[in-house]
Coordinates of C-alpha atoms in Angstrom, one line a residue:
M26 CA 345.8 -167.0 323.6
F27 CA 343.1 -164.3 323.4
G28 CA 342.2 -164.7 327.0
Y29 CA 345.9 -164.4 328.0
V30 CA 346.2 -161.1 326.1
V31 CA 343.1 -159.7 327.7
R32 CA 344.4 -160.6 331.2
R33 CA 347.7 -159.0 330.5
L34 CA 346.1 -155.8 329.3
F35 CA 344.1 -155.6 332.5
N36 CA 347.2 -156.4 334.6
L37 CA 349.0 -153.5 332.9
I38 CA 346.5 -150.9 334.3
P39 CA 348.0 -150.8 337.8
T40 CA 351.5 -150.6 336.4
F41 CA 350.5 -147.7 334.2
L42 CA 348.8 -145.9 337.1
G43 CA 351.8 -146.5 339.4
A44 CA 354.3 -145.1 336.8
T45 CA 352.2 -142.0 336.1
F46 CA 351.6 -141.4 339.8
L47 CA 355.3 -141.6 340.7
A48 CA 356.2 -139.3 337.8
F49 CA 353.5 -136.8 338.9
L50 CA 354.8 -137.0 342.5
V51 CA 358.4 -136.4 341.6
A52 CA 357.4 -133.4 339.5
Q53 CA 355.5 -132.0 342.5
L54 CA 358.5 -132.4 344.8
V55 CA 360.5 -130.0 342.7
P56 CA 360.5 -126.6 344.5
G57 CA 358.3 -124.0 342.9
D58 CA 356.4 -124.4 339.6
F59 CA 356.1 -122.8 336.2
L60 CA 354.2 -119.8 337.5
A61 CA 356.7 -119.2 340.2
Q62 CA 359.3 -118.5 337.5
R63 CA 356.8 -116.3 335.7
A64 CA 356.2 -114.3 338.9
L65 CA 359.9 -113.2 338.9
E66 CA 359.4 -111.4 335.5
P67 CA 358.9 -107.7 336.2
N68 CA 356.3 -107.2 333.4
V69 CA 353.9 -109.9 334.7
R70 CA 351.3 -108.7 337.2
P71 CA 350.3 -110.7 340.3
E72 CA 346.7 -110.8 339.1
T73 CA 347.8 -112.5 335.9
I74 CA 349.7 -115.1 337.9
E75 CA 346.7 -115.9 340.1
R76 CA 344.4 -116.2 337.0
L77 CA 346.8 -118.6 335.3
R78 CA 347.2 -120.6 338.6
V79 CA 343.4 -121.1 338.7
Q80 CA 343.3 -121.8 334.9
F81 CA 345.9 -124.6 335.1
G82 CA 344.5 -125.9 338.4
L83 CA 347.8 -125.2 340.3
D84 CA 345.8 -123.7 343.1
Q85 CA 344.5 -127.2 344.0
P86 CA 346.4 -129.8 346.1
W87 CA 348.6 -132.1 344.0
P88 CA 346.4 -135.2 344.5
V89 CA 343.5 -133.3 343.1
Q90 CA 345.7 -132.2 340.2
Y91 CA 346.7 -135.8 339.5
V92 CA 343.1 -137.0 339.5
R93 CA 342.0 -134.3 337.2
W94 CA 344.9 -135.0 334.8
L95 CA 344.2 -138.7 334.9
G96 CA 340.5 -138.1 334.1
S97 CA 341.5 -136.0 331.1
L98 CA 344.0 -138.7 330.1
L99 CA 341.2 -141.3 330.1
Q100 CA 339.4 -139.1 327.6
G101 CA 342.5 -138.9 325.4
D102 CA 343.5 -135.4 326.6
L103 CA 347.1 -135.0 327.9
G104 CA 346.4 -131.5 329.2
L105 CA 347.7 -128.1 328.2
S106 CA 351.3 -126.9 328.1
F107 CA 351.9 -124.2 330.6
S108 CA 354.4 -122.4 328.4
S109 CA 352.5 -122.3 325.1
N110 CA 349.0 -122.9 326.3
Q111 CA 348.6 -125.5 323.5
P112 CA 347.5 -129.2 323.8
V113 CA 350.4 -131.3 325.0
W114 CA 349.9 -133.9 322.2
D115 CA 350.3 -131.1 319.6
L116 CA 353.7 -130.3 321.1
I117 CA 355.0 -133.9 321.5
A118 CA 353.6 -135.6 318.5
A119 CA 356.3 -134.4 316.1
P120 CA 359.2 -135.1 318.5
I121 CA 357.8 -138.6 319.1
R122 CA 357.5 -139.3 315.4
N123 CA 361.1 -138.0 314.8
S124 CA 362.5 -140.2 317.6
M125 CA 360.6 -143.2 316.3
V126 CA 362.2 -142.7 312.9
L127 CA 365.6 -142.9 314.6
V128 CA 364.5 -145.9 316.8
V129 CA 363.1 -147.9 313.9
A130 CA 366.3 -147.4 311.8
S131 CA 368.3 -148.4 314.9
L132 CA 366.3 -151.6 315.3
V133 CA 366.9 -152.5 311.7
L134 CA 370.6 -152.0 312.0
L135 CA 370.6 -153.8 315.4
Y136 CA 369.2 -157.1 314.0
A137 CA 370.8 -156.8 310.6
L138 CA 374.3 -156.5 312.2
A139 CA 374.0 -158.4 315.6
I140 CA 372.6 -161.7 314.3
P141 CA 375.1 -162.3 311.4
L142 CA 378.0 -161.1 313.5
G143 CA 377.0 -163.4 316.4
V144 CA 376.6 -166.4 314.2
F145 CA 379.9 -165.6 312.3
S146 CA 381.8 -165.3 315.5
A147 CA 380.3 -168.5 317.0
V148 CA 381.1 -170.8 314.1
R149 CA 384.7 -169.5 314.0
Q150 CA 385.3 -169.7 317.7
Y151 CA 388.8 -168.5 318.8
S152 CA 389.8 -167.7 315.3
W153 CA 391.3 -164.3 314.4
A154 CA 387.9 -163.3 312.9
D155 CA 386.2 -164.1 316.2
Q156 CA 388.8 -162.1 318.1
I157 CA 388.2 -159.1 315.8
V158 CA 384.4 -159.3 316.4
S159 CA 384.9 -159.6 320.1
A160 CA 387.2 -156.6 320.2
I161 CA 384.7 -154.5 318.3
S162 CA 381.9 -155.7 320.6
Y163 CA 383.9 -154.7 323.7
F164 CA 384.6 -151.3 322.1
G165 CA 380.9 -150.8 321.4
L166 CA 380.0 -151.7 325.0
A167 CA 382.6 -149.5 326.5
I168 CA 382.2 -146.2 324.6
P169 CA 379.3 -143.9 325.4
N170 CA 377.0 -143.3 322.5
F171 CA 377.1 -139.5 322.7
F172 CA 380.9 -139.6 322.7
F173 CA 381.0 -142.0 319.8
A174 CA 378.8 -139.7 317.9
Q175 CA 381.3 -136.8 318.4
V176 CA 384.2 -139.1 317.3
L177 CA 382.4 -140.0 314.1
I178 CA 381.5 -136.3 313.4
L179 CA 385.1 -135.3 313.9
G180 CA 386.2 -138.2 311.6
L181 CA 383.8 -137.1 308.9
F182 CA 385.2 -133.5 309.0
L183 CA 388.8 -134.8 308.9
L184 CA 387.8 -137.0 305.9
R185 CA 386.3 -134.0 304.2
G186 CA 389.5 -132.1 304.7
F187 CA 391.5 -134.9 303.1
T188 CA 389.2 -135.3 300.1
R189 CA 389.2 -131.5 299.6
E190 CA 392.9 -131.3 299.5
T191 CA 393.3 -134.5 297.4
F192 CA 390.3 -134.6 295.1
G193 CA 388.7 -131.1 295.5
F194 CA 385.6 -132.7 296.9
N195 CA 384.2 -130.4 299.6
E196 CA 381.1 -132.3 300.8
L197 CA 380.6 -134.3 304.0
L198 CA 380.1 -138.0 303.3
L199 CA 377.1 -138.1 305.7
P200 CA 375.1 -135.2 307.3
V201 CA 376.1 -134.6 310.9
A202 CA 373.3 -132.4 312.1
Q203 CA 369.5 -131.9 311.9
M204 CA 367.0 -134.4 310.5
T205 CA 366.5 -132.7 307.1
S206 CA 368.3 -130.5 304.6
S207 CA 367.6 -126.8 304.1
D208 CA 365.8 -127.4 300.8
F209 CA 363.5 -130.2 302.3
S210 CA 360.3 -128.3 301.6
D211 CA 361.2 -128.1 297.9
L212 CA 361.6 -131.9 297.5
N213 CA 358.9 -134.3 296.4
A214 CA 357.7 -137.2 298.6
W215 CA 360.4 -139.6 297.4
G216 CA 363.1 -137.0 297.7
R217 CA 362.0 -136.2 301.3
F218 CA 362.2 -139.8 302.2
L219 CA 365.7 -140.1 300.9
D220 CA 366.8 -136.9 302.6
V221 CA 365.5 -138.1 306.0
A222 CA 367.1 -141.5 305.4
H223 CA 370.4 -139.9 304.5
H224 CA 370.4 -137.8 307.7
T225 CA 369.3 -140.9 309.8
I226 CA 372.3 -143.1 308.9
L227 CA 374.9 -141.6 311.3
P228 CA 372.7 -141.2 314.5
A229 CA 371.0 -144.6 313.9
F230 CA 374.3 -146.4 313.6
V231 CA 375.5 -144.7 316.8
V232 CA 372.4 -145.5 318.8
A233 CA 372.5 -149.2 317.6
T234 CA 376.2 -149.6 318.5
S235 CA 375.9 -150.7 322.1
G236 CA 372.9 -152.9 321.4
V237 CA 374.7 -154.6 318.5
A238 CA 377.8 -155.2 320.7
G239 CA 375.7 -156.7 323.6
F240 CA 373.5 -158.8 321.4
T241 CA 376.5 -160.1 319.4
R242 CA 378.1 -161.4 322.6
V243 CA 374.9 -163.0 323.9
L244 CA 374.2 -164.7 320.6
R245 CA 377.8 -165.9 320.2
A246 CA 377.6 -167.5 323.7
Q247 CA 374.2 -169.1 323.0
M248 CA 375.3 -170.4 319.6
I249 CA 378.5 -172.0 321.0
E250 CA 376.4 -173.7 323.7
Y251 CA 373.9 -175.1 321.3
L252 CA 376.5 -176.1 318.7
S253 CA 378.1 -178.4 321.3
S254 CA 374.9 -179.9 322.5
D255 CA 373.7 -183.5 322.1
F256 CA 371.0 -182.8 319.5
I257 CA 373.4 -181.0 317.3
R258 CA 375.9 -184.0 317.4
T259 CA 373.0 -186.3 316.6
A260 CA 372.0 -184.1 313.6
R261 CA 375.6 -184.2 312.4
A262 CA 375.7 -188.0 312.7
K263 CA 372.6 -188.2 310.6
G264 CA 374.3 -186.3 307.8
V265 CA 372.6 -182.9 308.2
G266 CA 374.4 -180.2 306.4
R267 CA 376.4 -177.5 308.2
R268 CA 374.3 -174.6 307.0
S269 CA 371.1 -176.4 308.2
I270 CA 372.6 -177.2 311.6
T271 CA 373.7 -173.6 312.1
Y272 CA 370.7 -171.7 310.9
K273 CA 367.8 -174.1 311.5
H274 CA 368.8 -176.2 314.6
A275 CA 371.1 -173.9 316.5
L276 CA 370.0 -170.3 315.6
R277 CA 366.3 -170.7 316.4
P278 CA 366.8 -171.6 320.2
A279 CA 369.7 -169.2 320.4
V280 CA 367.6 -166.1 319.4
I281 CA 365.2 -166.7 322.4
P282 CA 367.1 -164.1 324.6
F283 CA 366.6 -161.6 321.7
V284 CA 362.9 -162.2 321.7
A285 CA 362.7 -161.9 325.5
G286 CA 364.5 -158.6 325.3
I287 CA 362.2 -157.0 322.8
G288 CA 360.0 -155.6 325.7
G289 CA 362.8 -153.2 326.7
I290 CA 364.2 -152.4 323.3
L291 CA 361.8 -149.6 322.3
P292 CA 362.1 -147.5 325.5
T293 CA 365.8 -148.4 325.9
L294 CA 366.6 -147.2 322.4
I295 CA 364.6 -144.0 322.9
G296 CA 366.5 -143.4 326.1
G297 CA 369.8 -144.3 324.4
A298 CA 369.1 -141.9 321.6
G299 CA 368.7 -139.1 324.1
L300 CA 372.1 -137.6 324.2
V301 CA 372.8 -138.6 320.6
E302 CA 369.8 -136.5 319.6
I303 CA 371.3 -133.5 321.4
V304 CA 374.8 -134.0 319.8
V305 CA 373.4 -134.2 316.2
S306 CA 370.6 -131.7 316.8
W307 CA 367.9 -134.3 316.1
P308 CA 364.4 -132.8 316.9
G309 CA 363.3 -135.7 319.0
I310 CA 361.9 -136.5 322.4
T311 CA 365.0 -135.7 324.5
P312 CA 365.4 -132.0 323.6
T313 CA 361.7 -131.5 324.1
L314 CA 361.8 -133.3 327.5
L315 CA 364.8 -131.3 328.7
A316 CA 363.2 -128.0 327.7
A317 CA 360.0 -129.0 329.5
I318 CA 361.9 -129.9 332.6
Q319 CA 363.7 -126.6 332.5
R320 CA 360.4 -124.7 332.3
Q321 CA 358.8 -127.0 334.8
D322 CA 356.1 -127.7 332.2
I323 CA 354.9 -130.9 334.1
Y324 CA 352.1 -131.9 331.7
V325 CA 354.5 -132.1 328.8
V326 CA 356.9 -134.2 330.9
L327 CA 354.0 -136.4 331.9
G328 CA 352.9 -136.8 328.3
L329 CA 356.3 -138.1 327.4
V330 CA 356.2 -140.4 330.4
V331 CA 352.9 -141.8 329.2
V332 CA 354.3 -142.6 325.8
T333 CA 357.5 -144.3 327.0
T334 CA 355.5 -146.3 329.6
G335 CA 353.1 -147.4 327.0
L336 CA 355.9 -148.5 324.7
L337 CA 357.5 -150.5 327.5
M338 CA 354.2 -152.3 328.3
I339 CA 353.4 -153.0 324.7
G340 CA 356.9 -154.2 324.1
N341 CA 356.7 -156.6 327.0
L342 CA 353.4 -158.0 325.7
I343 CA 354.8 -158.5 322.2
S344 CA 357.9 -160.2 323.5
D345 CA 355.8 -162.7 325.5
L346 CA 353.7 -163.5 322.4
L347 CA 356.8 -163.9 320.2
L348 CA 358.4 -166.2 322.8
A349 CA 355.5 -168.6 322.4
A350 CA 356.0 -168.4 318.6
V351 CA 359.7 -169.3 318.7
D352 CA 359.8 -171.7 321.7
P353 CA 357.4 -174.6 321.5
R354 CA 357.7 -175.3 325.2
I355 CA 355.8 -172.1 326.0
R356 CA 352.0 -172.1 325.8
Y357 CA 349.6 -169.4 327.0
D358 CA 346.1 -170.5 328.0

């Protein structure tokens, strides 16, 4: 197993280089650069523009710029931001952490909802409960996350209007914007945790919606297939209980597609959280990325590409290792 992990890590190197090279190439194909925009400002002198061009290495051909950036990356340096002249990591560390809070909460909701719903729907095949779960799943697959977030926000405001008129209660049931409250700095550690958790409920649920819908359908189909297989009929003939058949004999092989899909979950959820972060004003990766693209701050963009590429590669490696843990037919030498 250790030898397999080492080989996979070495095989990830060309993948990482290819991803960063393509990202750098696409960034260079955009007409102009950050300093071209600055040159249009009337209070910026041409000598200043040339000095900054030399400072950031923009006077060199783009292959030389990429090699220099890659050399700095190997030393743990993502470069300097053009707009703020600060290290890129200092600018993206907080947005990455904020997005990861949302991603982890979404993952918890994803598995906490998808697995019970998939099993519940499979063991009650074609019943009215199965039809309701299927309808909810199709709704979750069809509606865009950012639009669903707006629908929920509107619903919360309508609910506040109803409770205000009926009970005199004028507070929203859940926060609909930002990651923290205005008095966040005055709270203790436990209060801050609860405040962030309270603000995370709505966007995390929205981000997890499509994943829950898709995984529920997949698990339902897998469970139905295994529940009608020969080894399940043999277990029933031997007197094995229904709960043991469902959760021990059928569920374990049915969750294999879940494990195989772990490799794409982290970057997919971060990407899926993108427009949701904008709708709820969540200070995450997507607002930072869009601002960097607008300013043509390519080193900030590349820093975020490095993080998402790393998450994808690590996720794929973890999914391969977990597959060997849940499927006895898979062995890595």
